[in-house]
């Protein structure tokens, strides 16, 4: 998902490589019978972005999952959520 988000940002001239975009991902696992099953995944993206590009970054964040092969493949079996944290570039 991070790759899809980063690619969509780059297509809009928002840098995502070289440390501009990072992700912290957590999964919630539950036991289903005797099997451990991933039930939920939450990704927190941190994006170093200029203030004038933040509205575009928020818009891209809002739709990137629908174009992500991983998110689309897991849809319906694992709940996926994301959040976007934006910080000023160094």
mmCIF file of C-alpha atoms in Angstrom:
data_model
loop_
_atom_site.group_PDB
_atom_site.id
_atom_site.type_symbol
_atom_site.label_atom_id
_atom_site.label_comp_id
_atom_site.label_asym_id
_atom_site.label_seq_id
_atom_site.Cartn_x
_atom_site.Cartn_y
_atom_site.Cartn_z
ATOM 1 C CA UNK A 1 0.000 0.000 0.000
ATOM 2 C CA UNK A 2 2.850 2.354 0.748
ATOM 3 C CA UNK A 3 4.165 1.844 -2.775
ATOM 4 C CA UNK A 4 0.808 2.668 -4.338
ATOM 5 C CA UNK A 5 0.447 5.756 -2.169
ATOM 6 C CA UNK A 6 4.013 6.853 -2.922
ATOM 7 C CA UNK A 7 3.569 6.327 -6.649
ATOM 8 C CA UNK A 8 0.379 8.374 -6.674
ATOM 9 C CA UNK A 9 2.132 11.158 -4.757
ATOM 10 C CA UNK A 10 5.104 11.146 -7.129
ATOM 11 C CA UNK A 11 2.736 11.332 -10.124
ATOM 12 C CA UNK A 12 1.522 14.612 -8.635
ATOM 13 C CA UNK A 13 5.066 15.923 -8.106
ATOM 14 C CA UNK A 14 5.052 15.266 -4.347
ATOM 15 C CA UNK A 15 8.312 13.563 -3.312
ATOM 16 C CA UNK A 16 7.824 10.173 -1.663
ATOM 17 C CA UNK A 17 11.260 8.547 -1.969
ATOM 18 C CA UNK A 18 14.477 9.249 -0.100
ATOM 19 C CA UNK A 19 12.806 9.246 3.319
ATOM 20 C CA UNK A 20 9.916 11.569 2.481
ATOM 21 C CA UNK A 21 7.299 8.828 2.988
ATOM 22 C CA UNK A 22 7.429 6.170 5.687
ATOM 23 C CA UNK A 23 4.861 3.806 7.155
ATOM 24 C CA UNK A 24 4.318 2.230 10.547
ATOM 25 C CA UNK A 25 2.042 -0.786 10.161
ATOM 26 C CA UNK A 26 0.282 -2.743 12.885
ATOM 27 C CA UNK A 27 -1.784 -5.890 12.536
ATOM 28 C CA UNK A 28 -4.330 -7.350 14.925
ATOM 29 C CA UNK A 29 -4.322 -11.116 15.078
ATOM 30 C CA UNK A 30 -7.052 -13.264 16.565
ATOM 31 C CA UNK A 31 -7.327 -16.949 17.135
ATOM 32 C CA UNK A 32 -9.932 -18.698 14.975
ATOM 33 C CA UNK A 33 -10.127 -22.204 16.349
ATOM 34 C CA UNK A 34 -6.484 -23.228 16.537
ATOM 35 C CA UNK A 35 -5.363 -20.889 13.760
ATOM 36 C CA UNK A 36 -3.981 -17.375 14.137
ATOM 37 C CA UNK A 37 -5.753 -15.100 11.652
ATOM 38 C CA UNK A 38 -4.973 -11.500 10.717
ATOM 39 C CA UNK A 39 -8.196 -9.536 11.217
ATOM 40 C CA UNK A 40 -7.134 -5.893 10.950
ATOM 41 C CA UNK A 41 -4.233 -3.905 9.517
ATOM 42 C CA UNK A 42 -3.623 -0.235 10.269
ATOM 43 C CA UNK A 43 -0.953 1.810 8.490
ATOM 44 C CA UNK A 44 0.153 5.216 9.704
ATOM 45 C CA UNK A 45 1.930 7.081 6.932
ATOM 46 C CA UNK A 46 4.300 9.915 7.767
ATOM 47 C CA UNK A 47 4.909 12.260 4.862
ATOM 48 C CA UNK A 48 7.371 15.127 4.768
ATOM 49 C CA UNK A 49 5.488 17.588 2.592
ATOM 50 C CA UNK A 50 5.402 21.312 1.903
ATOM 51 C CA UNK A 51 2.319 23.124 3.225
ATOM 52 C CA UNK A 52 1.138 24.032 -0.289
ATOM 53 C CA UNK A 53 1.059 20.326 -1.260
ATOM 54 C CA UNK A 54 -0.857 19.047 1.757
ATOM 55 C CA UNK A 55 -4.331 19.310 0.273
ATOM 56 C CA UNK A 56 -3.241 17.208 -2.700
ATOM 57 C CA UNK A 57 -1.576 14.666 -0.395
ATOM 58 C CA UNK A 58 -4.788 14.351 1.633
ATOM 59 C CA UNK A 59 -6.797 13.826 -1.558
ATOM 60 C CA UNK A 60 -4.402 11.107 -2.754
ATOM 61 C CA UNK A 61 -4.546 9.438 0.655
ATOM 62 C CA UNK A 62 -8.320 9.360 0.360
ATOM 63 C CA UNK A 63 -8.360 7.248 -2.801
ATOM 64 C CA UNK A 64 -5.060 5.344 -3.016
ATOM 65 C CA UNK A 65 -6.329 2.110 -1.423
ATOM 66 C CA UNK A 66 -8.894 1.528 -4.160
ATOM 67 C CA UNK A 67 -6.027 1.327 -6.684
ATOM 68 C CA UNK A 68 -3.728 -0.805 -4.515
ATOM 69 C CA UNK A 69 -3.387 -4.489 -5.513
ATOM 70 C CA UNK A 70 -2.747 -5.565 -1.908
ATOM 71 C CA UNK A 71 -5.705 -3.669 -0.457
ATOM 72 C CA UNK A 72 -7.994 -4.895 -3.220
ATOM 73 C CA UNK A 73 -6.848 -8.499 -2.746
ATOM 74 C CA UNK A 74 -7.500 -8.418 1.000
ATOM 75 C CA UNK A 75 -10.777 -6.497 0.734
ATOM 76 C CA UNK A 76 -13.568 -8.293 2.533
ATOM 77 C CA UNK A 77 -11.309 -10.593 4.532
ATOM 78 C CA UNK A 78 -9.069 -8.178 6.458
ATOM 79 C CA UNK A 79 -10.126 -4.718 7.625
ATOM 80 C CA UNK A 80 -7.557 -2.203 6.414
ATOM 81 C CA UNK A 81 -7.310 1.365 7.662
ATOM 82 C CA UNK A 82 -4.766 4.105 7.114
ATOM 83 C CA UNK A 83 -4.016 7.525 8.474
ATOM 84 C CA UNK A 84 -1.780 10.270 7.161
ATOM 85 C CA UNK A 85 0.515 12.327 9.351
ATOM 86 C CA UNK A 86 2.145 15.265 7.582
ATOM 87 C CA UNK A 87 5.254 17.055 8.783
ATOM 88 C CA UNK A 88 7.361 19.862 7.353
ATOM 89 C CA UNK A 89 10.328 18.739 5.247
ATOM 90 C CA UNK A 90 13.736 19.054 6.895
#
